[in-house]
Short mmCIF file of N, CA and C in Angstrom, two decimals:
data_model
loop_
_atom_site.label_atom_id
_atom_site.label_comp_id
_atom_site.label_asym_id
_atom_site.label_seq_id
_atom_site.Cartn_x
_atom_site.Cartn_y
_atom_site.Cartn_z
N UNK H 1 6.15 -43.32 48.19
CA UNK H 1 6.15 -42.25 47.21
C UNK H 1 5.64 -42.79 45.87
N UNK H 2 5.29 -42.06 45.41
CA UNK H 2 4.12 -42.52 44.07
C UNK H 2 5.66 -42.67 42.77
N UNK H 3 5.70 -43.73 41.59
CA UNK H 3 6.27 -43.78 40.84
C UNK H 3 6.31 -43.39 39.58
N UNK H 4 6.99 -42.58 39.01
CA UNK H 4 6.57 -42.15 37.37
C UNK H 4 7.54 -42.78 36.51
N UNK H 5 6.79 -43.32 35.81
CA UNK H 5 7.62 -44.54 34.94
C UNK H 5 7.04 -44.60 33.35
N UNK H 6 7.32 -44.32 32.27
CA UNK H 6 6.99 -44.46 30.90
C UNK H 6 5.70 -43.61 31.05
N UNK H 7 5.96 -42.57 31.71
CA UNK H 7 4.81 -41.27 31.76
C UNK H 7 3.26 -41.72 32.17
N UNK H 8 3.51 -42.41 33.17
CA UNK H 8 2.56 -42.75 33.93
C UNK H 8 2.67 -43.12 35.22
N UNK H 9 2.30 -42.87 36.39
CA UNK H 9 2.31 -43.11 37.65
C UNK H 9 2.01 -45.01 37.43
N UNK H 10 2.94 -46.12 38.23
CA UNK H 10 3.07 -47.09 38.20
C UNK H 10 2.90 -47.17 39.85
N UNK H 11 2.28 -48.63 40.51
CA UNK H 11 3.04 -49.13 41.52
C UNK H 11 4.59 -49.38 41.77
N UNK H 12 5.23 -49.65 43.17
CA UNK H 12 6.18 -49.28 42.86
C UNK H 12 6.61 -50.29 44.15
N UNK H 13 7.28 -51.96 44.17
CA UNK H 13 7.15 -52.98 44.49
C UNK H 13 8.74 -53.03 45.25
N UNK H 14 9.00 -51.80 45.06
CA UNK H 14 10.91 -51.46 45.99
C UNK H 14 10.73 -50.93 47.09
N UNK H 15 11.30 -51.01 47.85
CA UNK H 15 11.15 -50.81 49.40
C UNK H 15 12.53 -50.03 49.53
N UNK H 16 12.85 -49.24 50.00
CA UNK H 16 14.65 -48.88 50.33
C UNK H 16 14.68 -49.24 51.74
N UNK H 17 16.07 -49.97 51.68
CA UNK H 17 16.16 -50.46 53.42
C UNK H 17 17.45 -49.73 53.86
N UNK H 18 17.57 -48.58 54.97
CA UNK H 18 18.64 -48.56 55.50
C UNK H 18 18.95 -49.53 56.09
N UNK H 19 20.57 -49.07 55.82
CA UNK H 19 21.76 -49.96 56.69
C UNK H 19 21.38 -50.41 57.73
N UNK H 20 21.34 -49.76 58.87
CA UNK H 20 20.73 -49.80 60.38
C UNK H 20 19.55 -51.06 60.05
N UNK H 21 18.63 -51.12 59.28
CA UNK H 21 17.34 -52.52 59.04
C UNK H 21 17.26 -53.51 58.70
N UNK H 22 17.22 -54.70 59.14
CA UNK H 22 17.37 -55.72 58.78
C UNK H 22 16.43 -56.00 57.78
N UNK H 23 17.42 -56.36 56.26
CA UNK H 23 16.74 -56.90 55.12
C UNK H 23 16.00 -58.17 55.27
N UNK H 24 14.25 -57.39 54.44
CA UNK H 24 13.47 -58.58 54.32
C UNK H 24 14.15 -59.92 53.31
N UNK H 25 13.55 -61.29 53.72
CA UNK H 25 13.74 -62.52 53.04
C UNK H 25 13.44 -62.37 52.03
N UNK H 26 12.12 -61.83 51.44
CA UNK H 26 11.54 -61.87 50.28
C UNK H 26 10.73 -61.02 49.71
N UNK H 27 11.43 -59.89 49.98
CA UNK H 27 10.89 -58.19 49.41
C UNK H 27 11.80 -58.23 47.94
N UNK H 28 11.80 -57.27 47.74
CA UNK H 28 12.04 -56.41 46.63
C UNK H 28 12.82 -55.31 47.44
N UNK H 29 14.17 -55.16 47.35
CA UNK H 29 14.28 -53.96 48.34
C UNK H 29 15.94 -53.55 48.04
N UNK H 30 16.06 -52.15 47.75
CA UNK H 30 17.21 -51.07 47.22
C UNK H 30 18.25 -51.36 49.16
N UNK H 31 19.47 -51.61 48.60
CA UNK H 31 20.48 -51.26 49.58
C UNK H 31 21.58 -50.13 48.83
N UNK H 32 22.28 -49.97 50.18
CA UNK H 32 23.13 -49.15 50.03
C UNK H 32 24.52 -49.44 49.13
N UNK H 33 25.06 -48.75 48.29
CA UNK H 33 26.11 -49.56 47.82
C UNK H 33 27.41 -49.95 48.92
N UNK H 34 26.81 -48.99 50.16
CA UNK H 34 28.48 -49.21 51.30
C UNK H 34 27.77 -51.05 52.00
N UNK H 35 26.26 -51.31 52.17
CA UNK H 35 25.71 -52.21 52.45
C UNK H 35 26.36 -53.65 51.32
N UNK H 36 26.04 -53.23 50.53
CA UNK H 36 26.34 -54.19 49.28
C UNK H 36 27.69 -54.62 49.33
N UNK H 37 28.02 -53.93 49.85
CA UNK H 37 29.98 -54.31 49.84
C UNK H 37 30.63 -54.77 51.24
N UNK H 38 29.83 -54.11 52.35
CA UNK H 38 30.09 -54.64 53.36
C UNK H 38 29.27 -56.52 53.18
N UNK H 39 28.27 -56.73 53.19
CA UNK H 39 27.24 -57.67 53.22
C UNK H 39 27.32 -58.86 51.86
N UNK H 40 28.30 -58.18 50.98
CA UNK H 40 27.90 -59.01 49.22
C UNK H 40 27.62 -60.37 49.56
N UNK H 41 28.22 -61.11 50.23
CA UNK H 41 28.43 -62.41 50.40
C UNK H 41 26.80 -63.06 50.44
N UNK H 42 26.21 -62.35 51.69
CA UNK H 42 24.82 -63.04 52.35
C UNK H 42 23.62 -62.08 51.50
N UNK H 43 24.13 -60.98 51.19
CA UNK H 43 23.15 -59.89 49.95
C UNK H 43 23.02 -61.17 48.90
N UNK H 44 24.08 -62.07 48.12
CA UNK H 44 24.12 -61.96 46.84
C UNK H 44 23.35 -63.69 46.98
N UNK H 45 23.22 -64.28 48.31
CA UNK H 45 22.27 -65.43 48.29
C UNK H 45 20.60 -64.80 48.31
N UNK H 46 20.61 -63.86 48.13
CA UNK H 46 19.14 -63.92 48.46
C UNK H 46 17.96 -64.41 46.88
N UNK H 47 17.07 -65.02 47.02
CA UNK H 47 16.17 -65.69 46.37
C UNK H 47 15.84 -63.95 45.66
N UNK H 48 15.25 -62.90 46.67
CA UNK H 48 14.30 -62.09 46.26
C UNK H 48 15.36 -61.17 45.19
N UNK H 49 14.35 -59.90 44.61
CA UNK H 49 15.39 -59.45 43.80
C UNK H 49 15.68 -57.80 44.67
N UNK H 50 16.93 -57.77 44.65
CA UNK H 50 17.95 -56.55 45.44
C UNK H 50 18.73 -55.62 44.06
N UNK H 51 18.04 -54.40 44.93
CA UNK H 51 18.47 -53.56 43.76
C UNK H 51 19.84 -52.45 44.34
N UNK H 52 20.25 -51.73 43.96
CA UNK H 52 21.02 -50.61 44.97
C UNK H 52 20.89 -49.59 44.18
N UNK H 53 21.41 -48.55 45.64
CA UNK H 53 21.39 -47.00 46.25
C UNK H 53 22.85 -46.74 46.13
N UNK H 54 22.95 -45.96 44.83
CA UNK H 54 24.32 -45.16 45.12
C UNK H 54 24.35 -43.58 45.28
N UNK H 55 24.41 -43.34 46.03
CA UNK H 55 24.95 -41.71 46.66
C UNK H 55 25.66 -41.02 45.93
N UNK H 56 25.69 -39.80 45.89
CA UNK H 56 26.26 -38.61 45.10
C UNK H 56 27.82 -38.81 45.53
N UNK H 57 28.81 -38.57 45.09
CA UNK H 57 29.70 -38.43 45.34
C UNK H 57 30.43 -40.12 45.29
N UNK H 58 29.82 -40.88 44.72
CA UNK H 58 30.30 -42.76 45.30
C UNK H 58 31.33 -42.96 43.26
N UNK H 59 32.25 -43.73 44.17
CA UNK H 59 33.14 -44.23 43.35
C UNK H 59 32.31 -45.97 43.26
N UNK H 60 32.18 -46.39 41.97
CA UNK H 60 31.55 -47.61 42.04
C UNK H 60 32.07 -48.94 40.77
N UNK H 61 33.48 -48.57 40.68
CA UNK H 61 34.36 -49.04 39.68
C UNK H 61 34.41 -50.55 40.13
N UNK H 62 34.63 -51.00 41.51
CA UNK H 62 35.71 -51.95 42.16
C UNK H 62 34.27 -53.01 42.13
N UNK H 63 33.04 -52.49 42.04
CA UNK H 63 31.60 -53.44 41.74
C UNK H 63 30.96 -53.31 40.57
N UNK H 64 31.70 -52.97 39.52
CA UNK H 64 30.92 -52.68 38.42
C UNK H 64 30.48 -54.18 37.48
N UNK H 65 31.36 -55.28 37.92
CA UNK H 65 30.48 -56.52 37.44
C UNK H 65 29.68 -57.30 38.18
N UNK H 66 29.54 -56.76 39.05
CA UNK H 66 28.06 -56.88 40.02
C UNK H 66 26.53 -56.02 39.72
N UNK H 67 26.92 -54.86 38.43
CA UNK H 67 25.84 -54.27 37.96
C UNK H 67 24.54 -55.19 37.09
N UNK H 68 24.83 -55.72 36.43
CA UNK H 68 23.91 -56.36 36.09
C UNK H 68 22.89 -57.51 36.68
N UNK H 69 23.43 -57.54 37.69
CA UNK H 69 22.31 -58.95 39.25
C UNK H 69 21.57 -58.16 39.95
N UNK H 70 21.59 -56.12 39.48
CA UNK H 70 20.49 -55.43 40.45
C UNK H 70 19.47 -54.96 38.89
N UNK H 71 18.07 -55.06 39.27
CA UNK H 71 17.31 -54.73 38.31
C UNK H 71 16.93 -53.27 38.57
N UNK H 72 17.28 -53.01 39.51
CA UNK H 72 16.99 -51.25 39.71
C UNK H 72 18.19 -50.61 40.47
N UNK H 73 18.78 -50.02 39.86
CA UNK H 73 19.84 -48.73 40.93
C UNK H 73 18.71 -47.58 41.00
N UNK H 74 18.90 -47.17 42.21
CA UNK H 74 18.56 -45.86 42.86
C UNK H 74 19.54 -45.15 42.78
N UNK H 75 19.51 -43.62 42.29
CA UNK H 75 20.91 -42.49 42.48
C UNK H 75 19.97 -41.51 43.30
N UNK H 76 20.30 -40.39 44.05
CA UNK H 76 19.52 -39.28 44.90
C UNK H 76 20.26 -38.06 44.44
N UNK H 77 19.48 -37.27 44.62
CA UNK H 77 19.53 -35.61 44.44
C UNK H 77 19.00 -35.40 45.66
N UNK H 78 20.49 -34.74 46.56
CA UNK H 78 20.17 -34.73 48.24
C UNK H 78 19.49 -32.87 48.14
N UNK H 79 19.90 -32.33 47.17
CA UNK H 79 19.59 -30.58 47.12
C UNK H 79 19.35 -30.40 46.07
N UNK H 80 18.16 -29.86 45.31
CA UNK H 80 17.51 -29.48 44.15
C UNK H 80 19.18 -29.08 43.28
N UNK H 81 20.06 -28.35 43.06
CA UNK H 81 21.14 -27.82 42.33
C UNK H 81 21.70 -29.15 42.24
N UNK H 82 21.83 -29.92 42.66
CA UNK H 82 22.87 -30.94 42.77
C UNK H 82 22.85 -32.24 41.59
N UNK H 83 23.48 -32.29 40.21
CA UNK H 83 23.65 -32.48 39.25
C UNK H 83 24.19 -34.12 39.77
N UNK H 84 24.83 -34.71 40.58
CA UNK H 84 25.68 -35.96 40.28
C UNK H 84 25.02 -36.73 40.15
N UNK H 85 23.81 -36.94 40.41
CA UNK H 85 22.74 -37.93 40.39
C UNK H 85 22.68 -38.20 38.91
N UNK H 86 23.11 -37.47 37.70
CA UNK H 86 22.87 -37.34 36.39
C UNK H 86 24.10 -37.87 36.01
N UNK H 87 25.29 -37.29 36.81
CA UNK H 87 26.51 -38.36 36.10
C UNK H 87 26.44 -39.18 36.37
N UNK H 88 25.93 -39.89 37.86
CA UNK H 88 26.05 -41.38 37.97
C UNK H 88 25.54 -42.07 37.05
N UNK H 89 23.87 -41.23 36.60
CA UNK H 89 23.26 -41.92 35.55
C UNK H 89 24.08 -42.54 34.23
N UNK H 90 24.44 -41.08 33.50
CA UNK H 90 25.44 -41.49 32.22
C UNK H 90 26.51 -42.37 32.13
N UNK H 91 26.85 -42.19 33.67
CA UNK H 91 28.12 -43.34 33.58
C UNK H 91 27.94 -44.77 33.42
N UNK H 92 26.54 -44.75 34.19
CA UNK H 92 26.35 -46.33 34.56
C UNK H 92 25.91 -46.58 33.03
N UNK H 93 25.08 -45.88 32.33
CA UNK H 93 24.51 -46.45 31.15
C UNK H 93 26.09 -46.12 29.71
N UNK H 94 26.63 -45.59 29.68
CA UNK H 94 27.51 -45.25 28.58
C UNK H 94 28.94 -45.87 28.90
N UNK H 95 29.21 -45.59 30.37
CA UNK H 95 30.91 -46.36 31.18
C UNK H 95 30.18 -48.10 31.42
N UNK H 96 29.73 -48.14 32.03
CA UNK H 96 29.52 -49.48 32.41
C UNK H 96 27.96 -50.15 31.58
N UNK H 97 27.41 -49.98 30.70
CA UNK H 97 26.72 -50.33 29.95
C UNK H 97 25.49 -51.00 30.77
N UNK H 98 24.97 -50.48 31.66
CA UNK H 98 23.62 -50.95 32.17
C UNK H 98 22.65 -50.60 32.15
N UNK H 99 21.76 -51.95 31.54
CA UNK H 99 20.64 -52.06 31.11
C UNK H 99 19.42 -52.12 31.96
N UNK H 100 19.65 -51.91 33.33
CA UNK H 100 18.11 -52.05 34.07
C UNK H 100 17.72 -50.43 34.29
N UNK H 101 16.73 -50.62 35.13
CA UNK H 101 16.29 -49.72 35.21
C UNK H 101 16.83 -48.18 36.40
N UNK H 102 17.13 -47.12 35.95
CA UNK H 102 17.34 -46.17 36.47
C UNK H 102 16.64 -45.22 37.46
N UNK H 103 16.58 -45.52 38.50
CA UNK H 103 15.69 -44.31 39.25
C UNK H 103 15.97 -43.28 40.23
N UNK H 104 15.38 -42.12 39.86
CA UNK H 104 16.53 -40.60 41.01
C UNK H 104 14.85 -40.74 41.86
N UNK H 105 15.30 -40.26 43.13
CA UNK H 105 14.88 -40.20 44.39
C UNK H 105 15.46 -38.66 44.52
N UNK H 106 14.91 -37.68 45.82
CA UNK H 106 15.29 -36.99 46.23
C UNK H 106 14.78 -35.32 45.62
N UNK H 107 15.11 -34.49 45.91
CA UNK H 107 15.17 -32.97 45.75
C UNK H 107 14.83 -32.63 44.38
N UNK H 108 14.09 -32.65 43.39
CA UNK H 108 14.37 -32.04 41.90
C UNK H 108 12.74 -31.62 41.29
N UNK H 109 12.89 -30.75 40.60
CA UNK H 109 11.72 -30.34 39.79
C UNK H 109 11.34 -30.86 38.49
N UNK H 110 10.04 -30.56 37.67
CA UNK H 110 9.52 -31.44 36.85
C UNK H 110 10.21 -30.87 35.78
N UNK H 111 10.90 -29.62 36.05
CA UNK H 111 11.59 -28.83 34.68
C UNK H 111 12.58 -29.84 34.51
N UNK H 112 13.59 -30.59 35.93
CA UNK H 112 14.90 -30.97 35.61
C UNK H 112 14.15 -32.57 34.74
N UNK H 113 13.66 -32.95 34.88
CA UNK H 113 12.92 -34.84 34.65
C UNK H 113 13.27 -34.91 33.09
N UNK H 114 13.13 -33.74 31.89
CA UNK H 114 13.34 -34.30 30.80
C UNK H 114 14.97 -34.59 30.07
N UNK H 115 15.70 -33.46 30.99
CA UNK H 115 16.92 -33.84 31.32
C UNK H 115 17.34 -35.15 31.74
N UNK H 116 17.23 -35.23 32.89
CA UNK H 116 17.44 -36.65 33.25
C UNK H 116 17.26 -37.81 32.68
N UNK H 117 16.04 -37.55 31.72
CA UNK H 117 15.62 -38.85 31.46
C UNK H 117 17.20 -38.65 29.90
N UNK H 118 17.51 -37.88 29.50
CA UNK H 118 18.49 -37.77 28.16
C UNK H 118 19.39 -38.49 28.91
N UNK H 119 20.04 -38.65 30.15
CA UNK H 119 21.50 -38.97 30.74
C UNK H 119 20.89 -40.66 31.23
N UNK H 120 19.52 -41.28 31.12
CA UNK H 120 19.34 -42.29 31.31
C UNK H 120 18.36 -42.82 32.25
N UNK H 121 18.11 -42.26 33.29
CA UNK H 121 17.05 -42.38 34.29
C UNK H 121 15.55 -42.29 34.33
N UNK H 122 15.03 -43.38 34.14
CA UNK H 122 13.97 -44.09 33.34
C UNK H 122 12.50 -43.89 34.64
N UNK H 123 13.21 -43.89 35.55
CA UNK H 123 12.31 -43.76 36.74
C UNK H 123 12.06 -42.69 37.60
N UNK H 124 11.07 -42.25 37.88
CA UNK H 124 10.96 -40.73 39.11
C UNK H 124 10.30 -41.02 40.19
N UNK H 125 11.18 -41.53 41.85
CA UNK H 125 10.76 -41.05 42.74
C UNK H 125 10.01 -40.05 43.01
N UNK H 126 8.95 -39.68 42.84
CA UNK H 126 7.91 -38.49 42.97
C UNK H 126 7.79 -37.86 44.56
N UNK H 127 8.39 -36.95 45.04
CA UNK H 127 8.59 -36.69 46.79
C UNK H 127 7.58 -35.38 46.91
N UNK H 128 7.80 -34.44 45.84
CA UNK H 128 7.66 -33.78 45.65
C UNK H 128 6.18 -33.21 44.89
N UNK H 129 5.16 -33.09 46.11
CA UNK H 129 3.93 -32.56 45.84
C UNK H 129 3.71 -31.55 44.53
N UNK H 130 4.13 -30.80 44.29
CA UNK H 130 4.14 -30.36 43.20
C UNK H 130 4.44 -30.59 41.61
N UNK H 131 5.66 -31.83 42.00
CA UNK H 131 5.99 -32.24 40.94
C UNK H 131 4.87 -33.08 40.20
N UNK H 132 4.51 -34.05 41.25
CA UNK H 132 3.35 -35.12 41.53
C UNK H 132 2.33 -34.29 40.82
N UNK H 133 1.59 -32.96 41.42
CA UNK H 133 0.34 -32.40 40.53
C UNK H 133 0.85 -32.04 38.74
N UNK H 134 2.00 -31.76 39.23
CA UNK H 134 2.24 -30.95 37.23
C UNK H 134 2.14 -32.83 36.55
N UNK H 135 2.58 -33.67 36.82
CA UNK H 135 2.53 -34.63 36.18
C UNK H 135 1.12 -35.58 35.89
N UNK H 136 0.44 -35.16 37.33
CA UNK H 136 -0.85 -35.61 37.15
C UNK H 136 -2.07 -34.81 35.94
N UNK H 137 -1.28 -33.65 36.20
CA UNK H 137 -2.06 -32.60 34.65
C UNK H 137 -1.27 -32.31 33.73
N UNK H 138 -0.29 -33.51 33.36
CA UNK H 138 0.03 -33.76 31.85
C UNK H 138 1.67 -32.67 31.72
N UNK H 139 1.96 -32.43 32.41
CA UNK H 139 3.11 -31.17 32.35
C UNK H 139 4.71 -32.05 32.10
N UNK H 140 5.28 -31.89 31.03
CA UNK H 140 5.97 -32.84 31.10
C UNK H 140 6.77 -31.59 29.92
N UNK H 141 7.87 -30.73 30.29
CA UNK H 141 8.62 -29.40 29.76
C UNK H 141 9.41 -30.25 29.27
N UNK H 142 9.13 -30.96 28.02
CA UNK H 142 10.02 -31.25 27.06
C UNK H 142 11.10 -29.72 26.31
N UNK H 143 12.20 -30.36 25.61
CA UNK H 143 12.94 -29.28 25.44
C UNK H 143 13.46 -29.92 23.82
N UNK H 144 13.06 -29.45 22.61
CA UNK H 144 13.12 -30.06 21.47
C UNK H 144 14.59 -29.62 20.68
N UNK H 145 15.75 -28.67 21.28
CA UNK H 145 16.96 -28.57 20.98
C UNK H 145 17.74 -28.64 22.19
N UNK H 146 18.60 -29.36 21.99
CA UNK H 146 19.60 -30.02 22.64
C UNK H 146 21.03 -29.50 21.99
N UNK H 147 22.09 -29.42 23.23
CA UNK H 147 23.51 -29.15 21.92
C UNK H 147 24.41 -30.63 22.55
N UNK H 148 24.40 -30.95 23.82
CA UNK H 148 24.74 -31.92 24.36
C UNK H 148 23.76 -33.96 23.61
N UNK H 149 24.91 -34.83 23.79
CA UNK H 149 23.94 -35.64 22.92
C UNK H 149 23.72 -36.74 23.88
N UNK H 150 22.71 -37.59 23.61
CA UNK H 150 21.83 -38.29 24.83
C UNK H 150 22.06 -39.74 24.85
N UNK H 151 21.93 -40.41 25.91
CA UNK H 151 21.31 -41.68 26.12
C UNK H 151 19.98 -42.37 25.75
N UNK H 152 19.66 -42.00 24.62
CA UNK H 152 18.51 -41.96 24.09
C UNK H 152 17.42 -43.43 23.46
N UNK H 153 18.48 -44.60 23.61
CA UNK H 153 17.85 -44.86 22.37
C UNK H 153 17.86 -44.97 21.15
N UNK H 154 18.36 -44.02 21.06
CA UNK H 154 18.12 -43.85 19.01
C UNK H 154 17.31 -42.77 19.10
N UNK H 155 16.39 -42.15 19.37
CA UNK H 155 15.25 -40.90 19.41
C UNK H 155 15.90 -40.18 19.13
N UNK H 156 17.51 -39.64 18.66
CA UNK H 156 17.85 -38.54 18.19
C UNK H 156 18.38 -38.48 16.79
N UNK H 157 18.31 -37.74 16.52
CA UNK H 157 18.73 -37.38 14.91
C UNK H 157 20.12 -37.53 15.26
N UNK H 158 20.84 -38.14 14.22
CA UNK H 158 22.17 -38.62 14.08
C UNK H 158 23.17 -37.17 14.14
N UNK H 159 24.18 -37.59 14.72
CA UNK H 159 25.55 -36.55 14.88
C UNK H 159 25.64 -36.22 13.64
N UNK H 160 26.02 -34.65 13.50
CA UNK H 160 26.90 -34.87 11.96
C UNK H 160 25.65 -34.38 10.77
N UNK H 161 24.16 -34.42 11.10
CA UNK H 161 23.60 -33.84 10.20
C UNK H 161 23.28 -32.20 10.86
N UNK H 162 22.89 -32.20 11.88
CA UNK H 162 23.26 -30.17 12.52
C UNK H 162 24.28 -30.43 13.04
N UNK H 163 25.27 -30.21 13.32
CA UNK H 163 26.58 -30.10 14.53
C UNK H 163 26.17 -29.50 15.47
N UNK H 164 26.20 -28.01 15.45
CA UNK H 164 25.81 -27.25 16.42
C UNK H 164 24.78 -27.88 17.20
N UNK H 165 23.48 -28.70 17.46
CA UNK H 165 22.76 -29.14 17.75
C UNK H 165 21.49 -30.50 17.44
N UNK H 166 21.48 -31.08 18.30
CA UNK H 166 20.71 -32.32 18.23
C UNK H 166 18.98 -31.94 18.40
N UNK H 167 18.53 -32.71 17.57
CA UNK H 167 16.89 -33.01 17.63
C UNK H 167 16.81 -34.14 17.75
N UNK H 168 15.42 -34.32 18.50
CA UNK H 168 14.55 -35.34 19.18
C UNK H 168 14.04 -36.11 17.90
N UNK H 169 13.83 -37.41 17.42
CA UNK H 169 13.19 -37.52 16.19
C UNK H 169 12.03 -38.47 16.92
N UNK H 170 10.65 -38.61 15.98
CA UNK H 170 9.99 -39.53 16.22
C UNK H 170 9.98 -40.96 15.54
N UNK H 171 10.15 -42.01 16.49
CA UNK H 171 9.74 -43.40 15.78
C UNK H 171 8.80 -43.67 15.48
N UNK H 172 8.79 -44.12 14.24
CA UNK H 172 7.78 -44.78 13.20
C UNK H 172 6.78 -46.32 13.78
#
């Protein structure tokens, strides 16, 4: 699947390995977080770099200082409506303070992507033929009032000068 990353289609050097497949020696390659916990021991010798797949609905407290040794979590949106993929995001970046990179896989439109990217998720599994063309012709439904406040960066105008609502600011 093609990667959208800092608003540009990137190569994309992650492999996802189900459970059921025996992990390559020296890929680049997303496991499962039930993999990661069954396996940590012989997962956490590996030379190559291992990222993980956490699922909608996953409690991920009891490994949360194991977050920082994956350079990419994967979260999924198994059904276009389906929002948890966005809390996992916020949590991991605001509850557990992680700094790599974020990427949703799965079911979602190019309307939901500027959302997502506010709750933290830096990366877009692209599955979705359509999404893929609106992005290839520049379509990117930014939304310049916000009332909810973001994972941003800094790109937003500080709390406390509108209440009722947040703006996007530009860096200098």
């Amino acid at each position: 699947m093609p990667l959208w990353k800092n608003g540009n289609f990137v190569e994309d050097s992650w492999k996802v390995v189900a459970d059921e497949e025996p992990v390559p020696d020296s890929d680049k390659v997303i496991v499962s977080l039930k993999r990661w916990r069954e396996e940590r021991g012989v997962l956490a010798e590996r030379n190559a770099p291992l990222g993980l797949l956490i699922p909608p609905g996953s409690n991920w407290t009891d490994i949360a200082a194991d977050l920082p040794r994956f350079p990419v979590i994967a979260v999924t949106i198994p059904k276009y409506a389906d929002g948890r993929a966005s809390s996992i995001a916020r949590l991991l970046r605001e509850r557990d303070n992680y700094q790599g990179e974020i990427r949703v896989m799965g079911d979602y439109i190019v309307d939901q992507m500027p959302f997502m990217r506010r709750v933290g998720i830096d990366a877009f599994d692209v599955e979705n033929p359509v999404v893929q063309k609106a992005l290839e012709n520049g379509v990117w439904p930014e939304v310049t009032d916000y009332l909810q406040p973001a994972y941003d960066g800094g790109r937003e105008a500080p709390g406390g000068t509108r209440p009722w609502t947040r703006k996007r600011v530009e860096k200098q």
